[in-house]
Amino acid sequence: MENKILDNKNIIEVEIEPCPISFIEIGPLPNVGLDVEVTYSFNTIFAGTSEINGKYVIVDVEENNRLYRRLMFLSDNTFIQSECILSGDIGTDYLVPYHRVMIDSLRHIYGGITRVLSTEMSFCVLGLGGGLLTKFLYDKFPKSKVTTVEIDPEMVPIAQKFFNLPEENERLRLVVDDAIVFLKNSAGIEKFDAIFCDVAGDNSTEKLVFSPPSGFITKEVLSTMRDCLNDRGLLLMNFVARDFQTKSQVKNDIAEIFPKTGRGDRPHCLSLGYAIDVGIKFMPA
């Protein structure tokens, strides 16, 4: 199936195989810094400092005649952590490209989007930020439950106040915890139909892995994520590497822990592999 994903620069075309493991490159990496040439103006509506993420701002940005709201971490090269278009319901009708691939991939595992929408499922999102992915899952999959784990307690009220994230309820659980600790405590006790690993990493240029933090791509933690999935569960990981050797190693580890057997009764993994300054191409597992 062909998917066309529109971002600020181009249309990214990827093909997602209906198979257990896929590794997709959809670079170059978007939303890193503000070094692209644009017609740009912004208004800071809130500024704060978190013990975990340092200084951050909420800004309303007019970029090329389009209005966005962004959560930006200033201590990390003005990294855009979350972004939505300021039109309609915030966070419901706009997702960044890799989030769209994550959402669309659900149809391949669960037999079509209609079945996904009509099925009671349990989603786990690792990393809240502005809460846009969590809000999208909550709004668009009304029969499903969403558990989101965020290490920074300050992000929860930020997401609720500025990005319209709902309060906790019977379908939405917001857990303030280290995501790895949460996974280890949940393994063997709680199962999810899909885990979205969308944890902000380290933007330092000397780091080979940009996202997620390196602790999430160890064999131990990848195995823990697998153990937290139902038999047909799906791990969706936003993985960004700065060199091909590291990317290849992580890909091999994922393939080892989520073996591509062709069977539909075991957990699967779809890793979205961004690589900085790498052309767009599809790379099957």
Short mmCIF file of C-alpha atoms in Angstrom, two decimals:
data_model
loop_
_atom_site.label_atom_id
_atom_site.label_comp_id
_atom_site.label_asym_id
_atom_site.label_seq_id
_atom_site.Cartn_x
_atom_site.Cartn_y
_atom_site.Cartn_z
CA MET A 1 0.00 0.00 0.00
CA GLU A 2 1.33 3.43 -0.89
CA ASN A 3 1.19 6.27 1.59
CA LYS A 4 1.81 9.91 0.69
CA ILE A 5 2.77 12.06 3.64
CA LEU A 6 2.95 15.82 3.22
CA ASP A 7 5.38 17.81 5.33
CA ASN A 8 6.70 21.36 5.00
CA LYS A 9 9.32 20.43 2.42
CA ASN A 10 8.05 17.65 0.23
CA ILE A 11 5.81 14.65 -0.19
CA ILE A 12 7.31 11.56 1.39
CA GLU A 13 6.26 8.31 -0.25
CA VAL A 14 6.70 5.09 1.66
CA GLU A 15 5.28 1.62 1.21
CA ILE A 16 4.39 -0.33 4.32
CA GLU A 17 4.40 -4.07 3.83
CA PRO A 18 1.68 -6.10 5.58
CA CYS A 19 4.41 -8.07 7.37
CA PRO A 20 5.68 -8.39 10.94
CA ILE A 21 8.76 -6.17 10.71
CA SER A 22 9.45 -3.13 8.57
CA PHE A 23 12.22 -0.58 8.81
CA ILE A 24 11.40 2.61 6.94
CA GLU A 25 13.63 5.58 6.20
CA ILE A 26 11.67 8.77 5.71
CA GLY A 27 14.43 11.36 6.21
CA PRO A 28 15.70 13.98 6.15
CA LEU A 29 14.82 14.53 9.77
CA PRO A 30 12.08 17.18 10.16
CA ASN A 31 11.52 19.56 13.07
CA VAL A 32 15.14 19.90 14.20
CA GLY A 33 16.04 23.53 14.79
CA LEU A 34 14.85 26.48 12.77
CA ASP A 35 17.48 26.58 10.03
CA VAL A 36 15.12 26.27 7.07
CA GLU A 37 14.33 29.33 4.95
CA VAL A 38 10.80 30.43 5.73
CA THR A 39 8.69 33.52 6.22
CA TYR A 40 8.60 33.36 9.97
CA SER A 41 7.18 35.25 12.96
CA PHE A 42 6.21 34.04 16.41
CA ASN A 43 4.58 35.02 19.67
CA THR A 44 5.69 33.42 22.94
CA ILE A 45 2.58 32.64 24.99
CA PHE A 46 4.29 30.78 27.83
CA ALA A 47 7.83 30.14 29.09
CA GLY A 48 8.94 27.80 31.81
CA THR A 49 11.78 25.71 33.19
CA SER A 50 11.54 22.00 33.91
CA GLU A 51 13.95 20.07 36.11
CA ILE A 52 14.10 17.38 33.43
CA ASN A 53 13.87 19.25 30.11
CA GLY A 54 15.27 22.63 31.12
CA LYS A 55 13.93 25.83 29.60
CA TYR A 56 10.99 25.54 27.25
CA VAL A 57 8.49 27.82 25.54
CA ILE A 58 5.05 27.57 24.00
CA VAL A 59 4.97 29.71 20.87
CA ASP A 60 2.36 30.53 18.26
CA VAL A 61 4.20 30.66 14.96
CA GLU A 62 3.14 32.04 11.61
CA GLU A 63 5.23 30.22 9.05
CA ASN A 64 4.64 30.68 5.32
CA ASN A 65 1.16 32.06 6.05
CA ARG A 66 0.17 29.13 8.24
CA LEU A 67 -0.32 29.34 12.01
CA TYR A 68 1.18 26.70 14.30
CA ARG A 69 1.48 26.16 18.03
CA ARG A 70 4.75 24.62 19.16
CA LEU A 71 6.33 23.31 22.34
CA MET A 72 10.07 23.97 22.07
CA PHE A 73 12.91 22.87 24.33
CA LEU A 74 15.41 25.73 24.37
CA SER A 75 18.17 23.79 26.10
CA ASP A 76 18.30 21.36 23.16
CA ASN A 77 19.02 23.58 20.16
CA THR A 78 15.46 24.97 20.11
CA PHE A 79 14.10 21.49 19.38
CA ILE A 80 10.45 21.46 18.30
CA GLN A 81 9.00 18.78 20.57
CA SER A 82 5.34 19.15 19.56
CA GLU A 83 3.56 21.01 16.81
CA CYS A 84 -0.06 21.49 15.79
CA ILE A 85 -1.92 23.73 13.37
CA LEU A 86 -4.03 26.41 15.04
CA SER A 87 -7.25 25.65 13.21
CA GLY A 88 -10.15 23.48 14.27
CA ASP A 89 -9.62 21.23 17.27
CA ILE A 90 -5.97 21.35 18.36
CA GLY A 91 -4.23 18.06 17.85
CA THR A 92 -7.12 16.20 16.22
CA ASP A 93 -6.64 16.84 12.52
CA TYR A 94 -2.89 17.35 12.23
CA LEU A 95 -0.02 14.99 12.90
CA VAL A 96 3.65 15.20 11.98
CA PRO A 97 4.62 12.77 9.18
CA TYR A 98 6.04 9.94 11.27
CA HIS A 99 2.97 9.95 13.54
CA ARG A 100 0.82 9.48 10.44
CA VAL A 101 2.86 6.46 9.41
CA MET A 102 2.45 5.02 12.91
CA ILE A 103 -1.32 5.47 12.82
CA ASP A 104 -1.68 4.14 9.30
CA SER A 105 0.36 1.03 10.09
CA LEU A 106 -2.34 -0.16 12.51
CA ARG A 107 -4.53 -1.13 9.58
CA HIS A 108 -1.98 -3.63 8.29
CA ILE A 109 -1.82 -5.55 11.55
CA TYR A 110 -5.50 -5.44 12.50
CA GLY A 111 -7.10 -6.02 9.10
CA GLY A 112 -8.20 -2.55 8.04
CA ILE A 113 -8.93 0.78 9.67
CA THR A 114 -12.64 0.03 10.05
CA ARG A 115 -11.84 -2.94 12.26
CA VAL A 116 -9.36 -0.88 14.27
CA LEU A 117 -11.97 1.82 14.90
CA SER A 118 -14.62 -0.70 15.95
CA THR A 119 -12.39 -2.77 18.24
CA GLU A 120 -11.72 -2.18 21.92
CA MET A 121 -7.95 -1.88 22.04
CA SER A 122 -5.34 -0.71 24.50
CA PHE A 123 -2.66 1.73 23.35
CA CYS A 124 0.47 2.76 25.27
CA VAL A 125 2.32 5.95 24.32
CA LEU A 126 5.83 6.41 25.72
CA GLY A 127 6.47 10.15 25.85
CA LEU A 128 3.79 12.83 26.14
CA GLY A 129 5.29 16.19 25.22
CA GLY A 130 2.42 18.33 23.97
CA GLY A 131 0.18 15.27 24.00
CA LEU A 132 -0.84 15.42 20.34
CA LEU A 133 -0.38 11.73 19.55
CA THR A 134 -2.18 10.78 22.76
CA LYS A 135 -5.03 13.16 21.98
CA PHE A 136 -5.34 11.85 18.42
CA LEU A 137 -5.58 8.24 19.59
CA TYR A 138 -8.09 9.21 22.27
CA ASP A 139 -10.27 11.23 19.89
CA LYS A 140 -10.15 9.04 16.80
CA PHE A 141 -10.38 5.59 18.43
CA PRO A 142 -13.36 6.06 20.77
CA LYS A 143 -13.62 2.39 21.75
CA SER A 144 -9.99 2.16 22.81
CA LYS A 145 -8.06 3.06 25.94
CA VAL A 146 -4.84 5.09 25.96
CA THR A 147 -2.10 4.96 28.58
CA THR A 148 0.62 7.59 28.21
CA VAL A 149 3.84 7.59 30.21
CA GLU A 150 5.79 10.83 30.67
CA ILE A 151 8.83 11.30 32.89
CA ASP A 152 8.42 15.07 33.21
CA PRO A 153 5.44 15.97 35.46
CA GLU A 154 5.40 19.51 34.08
CA MET A 155 4.42 18.29 30.61
CA VAL A 156 1.00 17.00 31.70
CA PRO A 157 -0.52 20.41 32.63
CA ILE A 158 1.24 21.98 29.63
CA ALA A 159 -0.41 19.48 27.27
CA GLN A 160 -3.79 20.01 28.91
CA LYS A 161 -3.68 23.82 28.98
CA PHE A 162 -2.10 24.60 25.62
CA PHE A 163 -2.82 21.56 23.44
CA ASN A 164 -6.29 20.55 24.67
CA LEU A 165 -5.30 17.18 26.14
CA PRO A 166 -8.29 15.84 28.13
CA GLU A 167 -8.19 15.16 31.84
CA GLU A 168 -7.73 11.58 32.97
CA ASN A 169 -10.83 9.42 32.66
CA GLU A 170 -11.83 5.77 32.17
CA ARG A 171 -10.30 5.79 28.66
CA LEU A 172 -7.25 7.95 29.30
CA ARG A 173 -4.52 7.24 31.84
CA LEU A 174 -1.59 9.63 32.32
CA VAL A 175 1.35 8.08 34.16
CA VAL A 176 4.24 10.22 35.40
CA ASP A 177 7.13 7.78 35.49
CA ASP A 178 10.30 6.71 33.74
CA ALA A 179 8.96 4.79 30.73
CA ILE A 180 11.53 1.99 31.09
CA VAL A 181 10.60 1.50 34.74
CA PHE A 182 6.92 1.50 33.76
CA LEU A 183 7.53 -1.15 31.09
CA LYS A 184 9.48 -3.40 33.44
CA ASN A 185 6.75 -3.14 36.07
CA SER A 186 4.06 -3.85 33.46
CA ALA A 187 5.71 -6.85 31.77
CA GLY A 188 3.71 -9.99 32.44
CA ILE A 189 0.95 -7.99 34.14
CA GLU A 190 -0.43 -5.58 31.57
CA LYS A 191 -0.66 -6.10 27.80
CA PHE A 192 -1.14 -3.55 25.03
CA ASP A 193 -2.25 -3.86 21.43
CA ALA A 194 0.22 -1.18 20.36
CA ILE A 195 3.12 0.61 22.02
CA PHE A 196 4.13 3.95 20.49
CA CYS A 197 7.73 4.68 21.50
CA ASP A 198 7.99 8.41 20.89
CA VAL A 199 10.45 9.52 23.55
CA ALA A 200 12.52 12.65 22.93
CA GLY A 201 16.23 11.90 22.78
CA ASP A 202 19.47 13.87 22.90
CA ASN A 203 20.08 16.44 20.15
CA SER A 204 23.80 16.76 21.01
CA THR A 205 25.83 16.36 17.84
CA GLU A 206 28.20 13.85 19.43
CA LYS A 207 25.35 11.42 20.10
CA LEU A 208 24.93 8.71 17.47
CA VAL A 209 21.29 8.10 18.40
CA PHE A 210 19.01 11.12 18.44
CA SER A 211 15.80 9.36 19.43
CA PRO A 212 14.81 7.51 21.53
CA PRO A 213 17.36 7.68 24.37
CA SER A 214 19.84 4.84 24.03
CA GLY A 215 18.34 2.97 26.98
CA PHE A 216 15.24 2.19 24.91
CA ILE A 217 17.09 0.35 22.16
CA THR A 218 18.96 -2.17 24.29
CA LYS A 219 18.00 -5.80 23.74
CA GLU A 220 16.73 -5.99 27.31
CA VAL A 221 14.27 -3.10 26.93
CA LEU A 222 13.20 -4.13 23.42
CA SER A 223 12.42 -7.56 24.87
CA THR A 224 10.48 -5.93 27.70
CA MET A 225 8.41 -3.97 25.18
CA ARG A 226 7.69 -7.21 23.33
CA ASP A 227 6.56 -8.80 26.60
CA CYS A 228 4.15 -5.90 27.16
CA LEU A 229 2.39 -6.57 23.84
CA ASN A 230 -0.52 -8.85 23.09
CA ASP A 231 0.07 -11.74 20.72
CA ARG A 232 -0.81 -9.58 17.71
CA GLY A 233 0.55 -6.43 19.31
CA LEU A 234 2.62 -3.82 17.49
CA LEU A 235 5.63 -1.81 18.61
CA LEU A 236 5.94 1.50 16.76
CA MET A 237 9.22 3.26 17.38
CA ASN A 238 10.44 6.66 16.26
CA PHE A 239 14.12 5.84 15.79
CA VAL A 240 16.62 8.46 14.62
CA ALA A 241 20.30 7.63 14.08
CA ARG A 242 23.21 9.73 12.89
CA ASP A 243 25.27 6.95 11.34
CA PHE A 244 24.52 3.84 9.31
CA GLN A 245 26.44 1.44 11.57
CA THR A 246 24.35 2.31 14.62
CA LYS A 247 21.15 2.18 12.60
CA SER A 248 22.08 -1.22 11.18
CA GLN A 249 22.86 -2.62 14.63
CA VAL A 250 19.53 -1.47 16.06
CA LYS A 251 17.72 -2.86 13.05
CA ASN A 252 19.40 -6.24 13.55
CA ASP A 253 18.55 -6.28 17.25
CA ILE A 254 14.90 -5.49 16.48
CA ALA A 255 14.80 -8.29 13.91
CA GLU A 256 16.23 -10.72 16.46
CA ILE A 257 13.71 -9.84 19.17
CA PHE A 258 10.75 -9.51 16.78
CA PRO A 259 11.54 -12.33 14.33
CA LYS A 260 9.89 -12.13 10.93
CA THR A 261 8.13 -15.49 10.83
CA GLY A 262 5.07 -14.56 8.79
CA ARG A 263 2.84 -15.66 11.66
CA GLY A 264 0.10 -13.35 12.83
CA ASP A 265 -0.01 -14.56 16.43
CA ARG A 266 3.07 -12.85 17.82
CA PRO A 267 4.15 -9.23 18.49
CA HIS A 268 5.45 -7.20 15.58
CA CYS A 269 7.67 -4.14 15.28
CA LEU A 270 7.60 -1.23 12.86
CA SER A 271 10.62 1.03 13.30
CA LEU A 272 10.49 4.42 11.62
CA GLY A 273 14.12 5.08 10.80
CA TYR A 274 14.95 8.71 10.24
CA ALA A 275 18.52 9.43 9.24
CA ILE A 276 19.82 12.98 8.97
CA ASP A 277 20.80 14.03 5.45
CA VAL A 278 19.77 10.71 3.95
CA GLY A 279 17.56 10.58 0.87
CA ILE A 280 14.05 9.22 0.98
CA LYS A 281 13.74 5.52 0.33
CA PHE A 282 11.91 2.43 1.52
CA MET A 283 14.02 -0.16 3.27
CA PRO A 284 12.34 -3.51 4.00
CA ALA A 285 13.44 -5.58 6.97
#
